[in-house]
């Protein structure tokens, strides 16, 4: 019975994440993908002056290249989710790497700014989007207990690659021009295909191992001792092929699971993330221009972003280590809320910074808080929806963030042009980030914690803050219990026969004692008990 149930698909579906092994290779690939996805649109800005001279356009026209890249990275999240649910992570990442590389290679042969929008902007941005989201999905499937640390290390790829691609782009521009730089950058993006190739599906490899073990077990049961198991393996394979033909085709997977909107935790997270993105990227975008306006030299003003990146490199892994602690991990949403509050207060307190020293202090605290937000954002989402629905959840969240990205920084730029005052912008951006932190913290406490007064059943895995390992262990326990049913039934029948025989022996003893001194009424009662006991024994024996 247990083997047939296993063939019908009742084996535990979730695979226990290894939290290591090949997962470290997957983490390295995710580190590279995250670095390219976030740092590449900013590194392209090095070529803007050369593009302005060749195409006779303004700075705002060339800045649209980076904006289109970011818009494609965030806005095509649902498209990436649909492709991942349909084809899997590895094929999507391989296609994404080819698109990202071909976009930059084709951009090196363009003759006008519109062609750059379509190649370097749309094509490369779409390719990076098809790499970024599947890499996070694979990282969540390979890590569970160490997942906060893994997310922190992967998020550190953004500042590391930003600090590496910017000087590399400057060297390429000086030696080969912007066309040669774009061509070499396109070759570097082919590393995304390598990262996609190492994303080995965890469930498929585990299922193959389980099938091999199951086939060996069936072969041992079918043949007597001393015979070869090859004949049994062929017979079991033939039986499985016949059963597979008789089975009805399974229903296809949902291309995009909108049922996650019924999860209150996801809705709270999405709203708070939208408010957060409205103000999160405004200070680093306006920081260099603000420093130049107050009299800071150009080289020192550009060095402010390097300070943020350097602090960010150490802040993200450190925050991942802290988030993985046992007494902090159940309260991950509150730690994320604190990180956003820290970032918002940094913006507000530094709004009146009017010298270089004050700006350096601002960059240090902003780098710490910005790194904390970057390390926790996807970890919190994984904890809310679980790994099974994470592919759909991250696609919808990135789409929501794309709207905020298109609203926040451009609106701040227009306010600067109208008011000629950066202080108001820092106050506005900091207030938006603080509002998002308060919304997440208060709503998580009021709407989520109050619903946890009664503990949920052990088998529920719907909205999910529970880990995947607990689900797998519970399913495995069900399979073991199902396999032990026959043993328990046989044990119960044997015990019933023993009890029945003991009852007969006691009745015989009582019958022998009737002649000694038992009344007649008791004898009649014993006769009725004897008849009922004999009937039960006959029923058990039959």
Coordinates of C-alpha atoms in Angstrom, one line a residue:
X1 CA 0.0 0.0 0.0
X2 CA 2.8 2.4 0.9
X3 CA 4.6 1.9 -2.4
X4 CA 1.5 2.5 -4.5
X5 CA 0.7 5.7 -2.6
X6 CA 4.2 6.9 -3.3
X7 CA 3.8 6.3 -7.0
X8 CA 0.5 8.3 -7.0
X9 CA 2.4 11.3 -5.7
X10 CA 1.8 11.2 -2.0
X11 CA 5.4 11.5 -1.1
X12 CA 6.3 14.7 0.7
X13 CA 6.3 17.4 -2.0
X14 CA 8.5 20.0 -0.4
X15 CA 12.2 19.2 -0.5
X16 CA 14.2 20.1 2.6
X17 CA 16.7 22.9 1.7
X18 CA 20.3 21.7 2.2
X19 CA 21.4 25.0 3.7
X20 CA 24.9 24.5 2.2
X21 CA 26.6 22.2 -0.3
X22 CA 25.7 23.2 -3.8
X23 CA 23.7 26.1 -2.3
X24 CA 26.9 28.0 -1.8
X25 CA 27.5 27.9 -5.6
X26 CA 23.9 29.1 -6.1
X27 CA 24.7 31.9 -3.6
X28 CA 27.7 33.0 -5.6
X29 CA 25.6 33.1 -8.8
X30 CA 23.0 35.2 -7.0
X31 CA 25.7 37.5 -5.7
X32 CA 26.9 38.2 -9.3
X33 CA 23.3 38.6 -10.7
X34 CA 22.4 41.0 -7.9
X35 CA 25.5 43.0 -8.6
X36 CA 24.8 43.3 -12.3
X37 CA 21.1 44.1 -11.8
X38 CA 21.5 47.0 -9.4
X39 CA 25.0 48.4 -10.3
X40 CA 24.9 48.2 -14.1
X41 CA 22.3 50.9 -14.7
X42 CA 24.3 53.3 -12.5
X43 CA 27.7 52.3 -14.1
X44 CA 26.3 53.1 -17.5
X45 CA 26.1 56.8 -16.5
X46 CA 29.9 57.1 -17.0
X47 CA 29.4 57.1 -20.8
X48 CA 26.7 59.8 -20.7
X49 CA 29.1 62.8 -21.6
X50 CA 30.4 61.0 -24.7
X51 CA 26.9 60.1 -25.8
X52 CA 25.8 63.7 -25.4
X53 CA 28.6 64.8 -27.7
X54 CA 28.1 62.2 -30.4
X55 CA 24.3 62.3 -30.5
X56 CA 23.9 66.0 -29.7
X57 CA 21.4 65.5 -26.9
X58 CA 21.0 66.7 -23.4
X59 CA 21.7 65.1 -20.0
X60 CA 18.1 64.3 -19.4
X61 CA 17.9 62.4 -22.7
X62 CA 20.9 60.2 -21.9
X63 CA 19.6 59.7 -18.3
X64 CA 16.6 57.9 -19.7
X65 CA 18.9 54.9 -20.6
X66 CA 19.4 54.1 -16.9
X67 CA 15.7 54.9 -16.1
X68 CA 14.5 52.5 -18.8
X69 CA 16.8 49.8 -17.4
X70 CA 15.5 50.2 -13.9
X71 CA 11.9 50.4 -15.2
X72 CA 12.4 47.1 -17.0
X73 CA 14.0 45.5 -14.0
X74 CA 11.1 46.4 -11.8
X75 CA 8.1 46.6 -14.2
X76 CA 8.6 43.2 -15.9
X77 CA 8.4 41.3 -12.6
X78 CA 5.1 39.6 -13.5
X79 CA 6.5 38.6 -16.9
X80 CA 9.5 36.9 -15.2
X81 CA 7.1 35.2 -12.7
X82 CA 5.0 33.8 -15.5
X83 CA 8.1 32.4 -17.3
X84 CA 9.6 30.9 -14.1
X85 CA 6.3 29.2 -13.3
X86 CA 6.0 27.9 -16.8
X87 CA 9.6 26.9 -17.7
X88 CA 11.7 26.9 -14.5
X89 CA 14.5 29.2 -13.2
X90 CA 17.5 27.9 -15.2
X91 CA 16.0 28.3 -18.8
X92 CA 14.7 31.7 -18.0
X93 CA 18.1 32.9 -16.6
X94 CA 19.9 31.5 -19.7
X95 CA 17.6 33.5 -22.0
X96 CA 17.9 36.6 -19.8
X97 CA 21.7 36.5 -19.9
X98 CA 21.7 36.3 -23.7
X99 CA 19.2 39.2 -23.9
X100 CA 21.2 41.4 -21.6
X101 CA 24.5 40.7 -23.4
X102 CA 23.0 41.1 -26.9
X103 CA 21.4 44.4 -25.8
X104 CA 24.8 46.0 -25.0
X105 CA 26.5 44.5 -28.0
X106 CA 23.8 45.9 -30.3
X107 CA 24.0 49.3 -28.5
X108 CA 27.6 49.6 -29.6
X109 CA 26.5 49.8 -33.2
X110 CA 23.6 52.3 -32.7
X111 CA 23.5 55.7 -34.6
X112 CA 20.9 57.6 -32.5
X113 CA 19.5 57.9 -29.0
X114 CA 16.2 56.1 -29.8
X115 CA 18.2 53.0 -30.8
X116 CA 20.0 53.2 -27.5
X117 CA 16.7 53.2 -25.6
X118 CA 15.6 50.1 -27.4
X119 CA 18.9 48.1 -27.1
X120 CA 20.7 49.2 -23.9
X121 CA 17.5 50.2 -22.2
X122 CA 14.7 47.8 -23.1
X123 CA 16.6 44.7 -24.2
X124 CA 19.4 44.8 -21.5
X125 CA 16.9 45.8 -18.8
X126 CA 14.6 42.9 -19.7
X127 CA 17.5 40.5 -19.7
X128 CA 18.6 41.5 -16.2
X129 CA 15.1 41.3 -15.0
X130 CA 14.9 37.7 -16.2
X131 CA 18.1 36.9 -14.3
X132 CA 17.4 38.8 -11.0
X133 CA 14.1 37.3 -9.9
X134 CA 14.9 33.6 -10.7
X135 CA 18.2 33.9 -8.8
X136 CA 16.3 35.0 -5.7
X137 CA 13.8 32.1 -6.1
X138 CA 16.6 29.5 -6.3
X139 CA 18.4 31.1 -3.3
X140 CA 15.2 30.7 -1.2
X141 CA 14.9 27.0 -2.3
X142 CA 18.5 26.1 -1.3
X143 CA 18.5 27.9 2.1
X144 CA 16.1 27.9 5.0
X145 CA 17.9 28.1 8.4
X146 CA 20.7 30.2 6.9
X147 CA 18.5 32.1 4.5
X148 CA 18.9 35.5 6.2
X149 CA 22.7 35.2 6.0
X150 CA 22.4 34.0 2.4
X151 CA 20.2 37.0 1.4
X152 CA 22.6 39.4 3.1
X153 CA 25.6 38.0 1.3
X154 CA 23.7 38.1 -2.1
X155 CA 22.6 41.6 -1.5
X156 CA 26.2 42.7 -1.0
X157 CA 26.8 42.1 -4.7
X158 CA 25.2 45.5 -5.4
X159 CA 27.8 47.8 -3.7
X160 CA 30.7 45.5 -4.6
X161 CA 29.9 45.6 -8.3
X162 CA 29.1 49.3 -8.2
X163 CA 32.6 50.0 -6.8
X164 CA 34.1 47.7 -9.4
X165 CA 32.1 48.6 -12.6
X166 CA 32.5 52.4 -12.2
X167 CA 36.3 52.5 -12.4
X168 CA 36.3 49.7 -15.0
X169 CA 33.9 51.7 -17.2
X170 CA 36.1 54.8 -16.9
X171 CA 39.2 52.8 -18.1
X172 CA 37.3 51.3 -21.0
X173 CA 36.0 54.7 -22.0
X174 CA 39.5 56.1 -22.1
X175 CA 41.0 53.3 -24.1
X176 CA 38.2 52.1 -26.4
X177 CA 35.6 54.8 -26.4
X178 CA 32.0 54.3 -25.5
X179 CA 31.3 51.9 -28.4
X180 CA 34.2 49.6 -27.3
X181 CA 33.1 50.0 -23.7
X182 CA 29.6 48.9 -24.5
X183 CA 30.9 45.9 -26.5
X184 CA 33.1 44.7 -23.6
X185 CA 30.3 45.3 -21.1
X186 CA 28.1 43.1 -23.2
X187 CA 30.7 40.4 -23.0
X188 CA 30.8 40.7 -19.3
X189 CA 27.1 40.3 -19.1
X190 CA 27.5 36.8 -20.6
X191 CA 28.5 35.8 -17.1
X192 CA 24.8 35.9 -16.3
X193 CA 24.4 32.8 -18.5
X194 CA 27.1 31.0 -16.4
X195 CA 25.3 31.9 -13.2
X196 CA 22.0 30.6 -14.7
X197 CA 23.7 27.3 -15.7
X198 CA 24.7 26.6 -12.0
X199 CA 21.1 27.0 -10.8
X200 CA 20.4 23.3 -10.6
X201 CA 16.8 22.5 -9.7
X202 CA 16.7 21.1 -6.2
X203 CA 13.4 19.3 -6.4
X204 CA 14.2 17.4 -9.6
X205 CA 17.5 16.0 -8.2
X206 CA 15.9 15.0 -5.0
X207 CA 13.0 13.3 -6.8
X208 CA 15.4 11.3 -8.9
X209 CA 17.2 10.0 -5.8
X210 CA 14.0 9.1 -4.2
X211 CA 12.8 7.2 -7.3
X212 CA 16.1 5.2 -7.4
X213 CA 15.8 4.2 -3.8
X214 CA 12.1 3.3 -4.3
X215 CA 12.9 1.1 -7.3
X216 CA 15.6 -0.8 -5.4
X217 CA 13.2 -1.3 -2.5
X218 CA 10.6 -2.7 -4.8
X219 CA 13.1 -5.0 -6.5
X220 CA 14.2 -6.5 -3.2
X221 CA 10.6 -7.3 -2.3
X222 CA 9.7 -8.8 -5.6
X223 CA 12.6 -11.3 -6.0
X224 CA 13.7 -14.0 -3.7
X225 CA 17.1 -13.9 -2.0
X226 CA 20.2 -14.5 -4.2
X227 CA 18.6 -13.4 -7.6
X228 CA 19.7 -10.3 -9.5
X229 CA 17.7 -7.1 -9.1
X230 CA 18.0 -6.1 -12.7
X231 CA 15.0 -8.1 -13.8
X232 CA 12.9 -6.6 -11.1
X233 CA 14.1 -3.1 -12.0
X234 CA 12.8 -3.7 -15.6
X235 CA 9.5 -5.0 -14.4
X236 CA 8.9 -2.1 -12.1
X237 CA 9.8 0.4 -14.9
X238 CA 7.4 -1.3 -17.2
X239 CA 4.7 -1.2 -14.6
X240 CA 5.3 2.5 -14.0
X241 CA 5.2 3.2 -17.7
X242 CA 1.8 1.5 -18.0
X243 CA 0.5 3.4 -15.0
X244 CA 1.8 6.7 -16.4
X245 CA -0.2 6.1 -19.6
X246 CA -3.4 5.4 -17.7
X247 CA -3.0 8.5 -15.5
X248 CA -4.8 11.6 -16.5
X249 CA -2.7 14.7 -17.4
X250 CA -2.2 17.0 -14.4
X251 CA -3.5 20.5 -14.3
X252 CA -1.0 23.1 -15.3
X253 CA 0.6 25.5 -12.9
X254 CA -0.8 28.9 -12.3
X255 CA 1.2 31.4 -14.4
X256 CA 0.7 34.1 -11.8
X257 CA -0.8 33.3 -8.4
X258 CA -3.0 36.3 -7.4
X259 CA -4.3 34.4 -4.4
X260 CA -1.4 35.9 -2.4
X261 CA -3.4 39.1 -2.1
X262 CA -5.6 37.2 0.3
X263 CA -2.6 37.1 2.6
X264 CA -2.8 40.2 4.8
X265 CA 0.9 40.1 5.5
X266 CA 1.7 40.4 1.8
X267 CA -0.8 43.3 1.3
X268 CA 0.8 45.2 4.3
X269 CA 4.3 44.5 2.9
X270 CA 3.4 45.7 -0.6
X271 CA 1.8 49.0 0.6
X272 CA 4.8 49.8 2.9
X273 CA 7.2 48.9 0.1
X274 CA 5.5 51.3 -2.3
X275 CA 5.7 54.2 0.2
X276 CA 9.3 53.3 1.0
X277 CA 10.5 53.4 -2.7
X278 CA 8.9 56.8 -3.1
X279 CA 11.6 58.3 -0.9
X280 CA 14.4 55.7 -0.6
X281 CA 16.3 56.5 -3.8
X282 CA 15.9 60.3 -3.7
X283 CA 18.9 61.2 -1.3
X284 CA 21.6 59.2 -3.2
X285 CA 20.4 60.6 -6.5
X286 CA 20.5 64.2 -5.4
X287 CA 23.5 63.9 -3.0
X288 CA 26.3 64.7 -5.5
X289 CA 24.5 67.8 -7.0
X290 CA 23.6 69.0 -3.5
X291 CA 27.3 68.8 -2.5
X292 CA 28.4 70.7 -5.6
X293 CA 25.8 73.4 -4.9
X294 CA 27.2 74.1 -1.4
X295 CA 30.8 74.4 -2.7
X296 CA 32.2 70.9 -2.4
X297 CA 34.7 70.0 -5.2
X298 CA 33.7 67.6 -7.9
X299 CA 36.0 64.8 -6.9
X300 CA 35.1 65.0 -3.2
X301 CA 31.4 65.1 -4.1
X302 CA 31.7 62.0 -6.1
X303 CA 33.6 60.3 -3.3
X304 CA 30.4 60.6 -1.1
X305 CA 28.7 57.8 -3.1
X306 CA 31.9 55.7 -2.7
X307 CA 31.5 56.1 1.1
X308 CA 27.9 54.9 1.0
X309 CA 28.9 51.9 -1.2
X310 CA 31.8 50.9 1.1
X311 CA 29.7 51.0 4.2
X312 CA 26.9 49.1 2.4
X313 CA 29.3 46.2 1.6
X314 CA 29.7 45.4 5.3
X315 CA 26.2 46.4 6.4
X316 CA 24.3 43.9 4.4
X317 CA 26.1 40.7 5.4
X318 CA 26.2 41.9 9.1
X319 CA 22.5 42.5 9.0
X320 CA 21.9 39.1 7.5
X321 CA 23.8 37.5 10.4
X322 CA 21.8 39.4 13.0
X323 CA 18.5 38.5 11.2
X324 CA 19.4 34.8 11.4
X325 CA 19.5 34.8 15.2
X326 CA 16.8 32.6 16.8
X327 CA 15.2 35.3 18.9
X328 CA 15.1 37.8 16.1
X329 CA 14.1 35.8 13.1
X330 CA 10.4 35.3 14.2
X331 CA 10.2 39.1 14.4
X332 CA 11.8 39.9 11.0
X333 CA 9.1 42.4 10.0
X334 CA 9.9 44.6 13.0
X335 CA 13.6 44.5 12.3
X336 CA 12.8 45.6 8.7
X337 CA 10.6 48.3 10.1
X338 CA 13.4 49.5 12.3
X339 CA 15.8 49.6 9.4
X340 CA 13.4 51.8 7.4
X341 CA 12.9 54.1 10.4
X342 CA 16.6 54.4 10.8
X343 CA 17.0 55.4 7.2
X344 CA 14.2 57.9 7.3
X345 CA 15.4 59.6 10.4
X346 CA 18.9 59.8 8.8
X347 CA 17.4 61.8 5.9
X348 CA 15.5 64.1 8.2
X349 CA 18.4 64.8 10.6
X350 CA 20.8 65.5 7.7
X351 CA 18.5 67.8 5.8
X352 CA 20.5 70.9 7.1
X353 CA 23.9 69.5 6.5
X354 CA 25.8 72.4 4.9
X355 CA 29.5 71.3 4.9
X356 CA 31.5 68.3 3.7
X357 CA 32.0 66.8 7.2
X358 CA 28.3 66.7 7.9
X359 CA 27.7 65.1 4.5
X360 CA 30.3 62.4 5.3
X361 CA 28.6 61.6 8.6
X362 CA 25.3 61.4 6.7
X363 CA 26.8 59.0 4.2
X364 CA 28.0 56.7 6.9
X365 CA 24.6 56.4 8.6
X366 CA 22.8 56.3 5.3
X367 CA 25.1 53.4 4.1
X368 CA 24.3 51.4 7.3
X369 CA 20.5 51.9 7.1
X370 CA 20.4 51.5 3.4
X371 CA 22.3 48.2 3.7
X372 CA 20.0 46.9 6.3
X373 CA 17.0 47.7 4.1
X374 CA 18.6 46.0 1.1
X375 CA 19.5 42.9 3.2
X376 CA 16.1 42.4 4.7
X377 CA 13.6 43.3 2.0
X378 CA 13.4 40.0 0.2
X379 CA 14.0 37.9 3.3
X380 CA 10.9 39.4 4.9
X381 CA 8.9 38.7 1.7
X382 CA 10.0 35.0 1.7
X383 CA 9.0 34.7 5.4
X384 CA 5.5 36.1 4.6
X385 CA 4.5 34.1 1.5
X386 CA 6.8 31.1 1.7
X387 CA 9.0 29.7 -1.0
X388 CA 6.1 28.1 -3.0
X389 CA 4.5 31.4 -3.8
X390 CA 7.6 33.6 -3.8
X391 CA 7.9 33.6 -7.6
X392 CA 4.5 35.3 -8.0
X393 CA 4.9 37.5 -5.0
X394 CA 8.2 39.1 -6.0
X395 CA 7.0 39.7 -9.5
X396 CA 3.9 41.6 -8.2
X397 CA 6.0 43.5 -5.6
X398 CA 8.5 44.6 -8.3
X399 CA 5.7 45.8 -10.5
X400 CA 4.4 47.9 -7.6
X401 CA 7.9 49.3 -6.9
X402 CA 8.3 50.2 -10.6
X403 CA 5.3 52.6 -10.3
X404 CA 6.9 54.2 -7.2
X405 CA 10.3 54.5 -9.0
X406 CA 8.7 56.4 -11.8
X407 CA 6.9 58.7 -9.4
X408 CA 9.5 59.4 -6.6
X409 CA 12.8 60.5 -8.1
X410 CA 11.3 62.5 -11.1
X411 CA 9.0 64.3 -8.7
X412 CA 11.9 65.2 -6.4
X413 CA 13.8 66.5 -9.4
X414 CA 11.0 68.8 -10.4
X415 CA 10.6 70.1 -6.9
X416 CA 14.3 70.9 -6.8
X417 CA 14.0 72.8 -10.1
X418 CA 11.0 74.7 -8.8
X419 CA 12.1 75.5 -5.2
X420 CA 15.9 75.5 -5.6
X421 CA 16.0 74.0 -2.1
X422 CA 17.4 70.6 -1.3
X423 CA 16.3 70.8 2.4
X424 CA 12.7 70.3 1.6
X425 CA 13.5 67.3 -0.6
X426 CA 15.4 65.6 2.2
X427 CA 12.5 66.3 4.7
X428 CA 10.0 64.9 2.2
X429 CA 11.9 61.8 1.4
X430 CA 12.7 61.0 5.0
X431 CA 9.1 61.5 6.0
X432 CA 8.0 59.0 3.3
X433 CA 10.4 56.4 4.6
X434 CA 9.4 56.9 8.2
X435 CA 5.7 56.6 7.2
X436 CA 6.4 53.3 5.5
X437 CA 8.2 52.0 8.6
X438 CA 5.4 53.0 11.0
X439 CA 2.8 51.5 8.7
X440 CA 4.6 48.1 8.5
X441 CA 5.3 48.0 12.2
X442 CA 1.8 49.0 13.4
X443 CA -0.1 47.0 10.9
X444 CA 2.0 43.9 11.5
X445 CA 1.3 44.2 15.2
X446 CA -2.5 45.0 14.9
X447 CA -3.5 42.8 12.0
X448 CA -1.1 39.8 12.2
X449 CA -0.2 39.2 15.8
X450 CA -3.8 39.4 17.1
X451 CA -4.7 36.6 14.7
X452 CA -2.1 34.4 16.3
X453 CA -3.8 34.0 19.7
X454 CA -5.0 30.5 18.8
X455 CA -2.1 28.4 17.5
X456 CA -2.8 27.1 13.9
X457 CA -2.9 23.4 13.2
X458 CA 0.4 21.6 12.6
X459 CA -0.3 20.9 8.9
X460 CA -1.2 24.4 7.7
X461 CA 1.1 26.1 5.3
X462 CA -1.0 28.7 3.7
X463 CA 0.4 32.2 4.4
X464 CA 3.4 31.3 5.7
X465 CA 5.9 32.4 8.1
X466 CA 6.6 28.8 8.8
X467 CA 9.7 27.3 7.3
X468 CA 9.8 24.8 4.5
X469 CA 11.6 22.2 6.6
X470 CA 8.7 22.0 9.0
X471 CA 6.3 21.3 6.2
X472 CA 8.5 18.6 4.7
X473 CA 9.0 16.9 8.1
X474 CA 5.2 16.9 8.8
X475 CA 4.5 15.3 5.4
X476 CA 7.2 12.7 5.9
X477 CA 5.7 11.9 9.3
X478 CA 2.3 11.4 7.6
X479 CA 3.9 8.9 5.2
X480 CA 5.5 7.0 8.0
X481 CA 2.2 6.9 9.9
X482 CA 0.4 5.6 6.8
X483 CA 3.0 2.9 6.4
X484 CA 2.6 1.7 10.0
X485 CA -1.3 1.4 9.8
X486 CA -1.2 -2.3 8.8
X487 CA 1.2 -3.1 11.6
X488 CA -1.0 -1.3 14.2
X489 CA -4.2 -3.1 13.0
X490 CA -2.6 -6.6 13.2
X491 CA -1.3 -5.7 16.7
X492 CA -4.8 -4.7 17.8
X493 CA -6.4 -7.9 16.6
X494 CA -3.8 -10.0 18.4
X495 CA -4.3 -8.1 21.6
X496 CA -8.1 -8.6 21.3
X497 CA -7.7 -12.3 20.9
X498 CA -5.5 -12.4 24.0
X499 CA -8.0 -10.4 26.0
X500 CA -10.8 -12.7 24.8
X501 CA -8.9 -15.9 25.9
X502 CA -8.2 -14.4 29.3
X503 CA -11.9 -13.6 29.7
X504 CA -12.7 -17.3 28.9
X505 CA -10.2 -18.5 31.5
X506 CA -11.6 -16.2 34.2
X507 CA -15.1 -17.4 33.4
X508 CA -14.1 -21.0 33.8
X509 CA -12.6 -20.3 37.2
X510 CA -15.8 -18.5 38.2
X511 CA -17.8 -21.5 37.0
X512 CA -15.8 -23.8 39.2
X513 CA -16.4 -21.6 42.2
X514 CA -20.2 -21.7 41.8
X515 CA -20.4 -25.0 43.6
X516 CA -18.5 -23.6 46.6
X517 CA -20.8 -20.8 47.7
X518 CA -22.0 -18.4 44.9
X519 CA -25.8 -17.6 44.8
X520 CA -28.0 -18.8 42.0
X521 CA -28.6 -15.2 40.6
X522 CA -24.9 -14.7 40.2
X523 CA -24.6 -17.9 38.3
X524 CA -27.3 -16.7 35.8
X525 CA -25.4 -13.5 35.3
X526 CA -22.2 -15.3 34.7
X527 CA -23.9 -17.5 32.0
X528 CA -25.0 -14.3 30.1
X529 CA -21.5 -12.9 30.4
X530 CA -20.0 -16.2 29.2
X531 CA -22.2 -16.2 26.1
X532 CA -21.3 -12.6 25.2
X533 CA -17.6 -13.4 25.7
X534 CA -17.8 -16.4 23.4
X535 CA -19.5 -14.4 20.7
X536 CA -16.8 -11.7 20.9
X537 CA -14.1 -14.4 20.6
X538 CA -15.7 -16.0 17.6
X539 CA -16.1 -12.6 16.0
X540 CA -12.4 -11.8 16.5
X541 CA -11.3 -15.2 15.2
X542 CA -13.4 -14.8 12.1

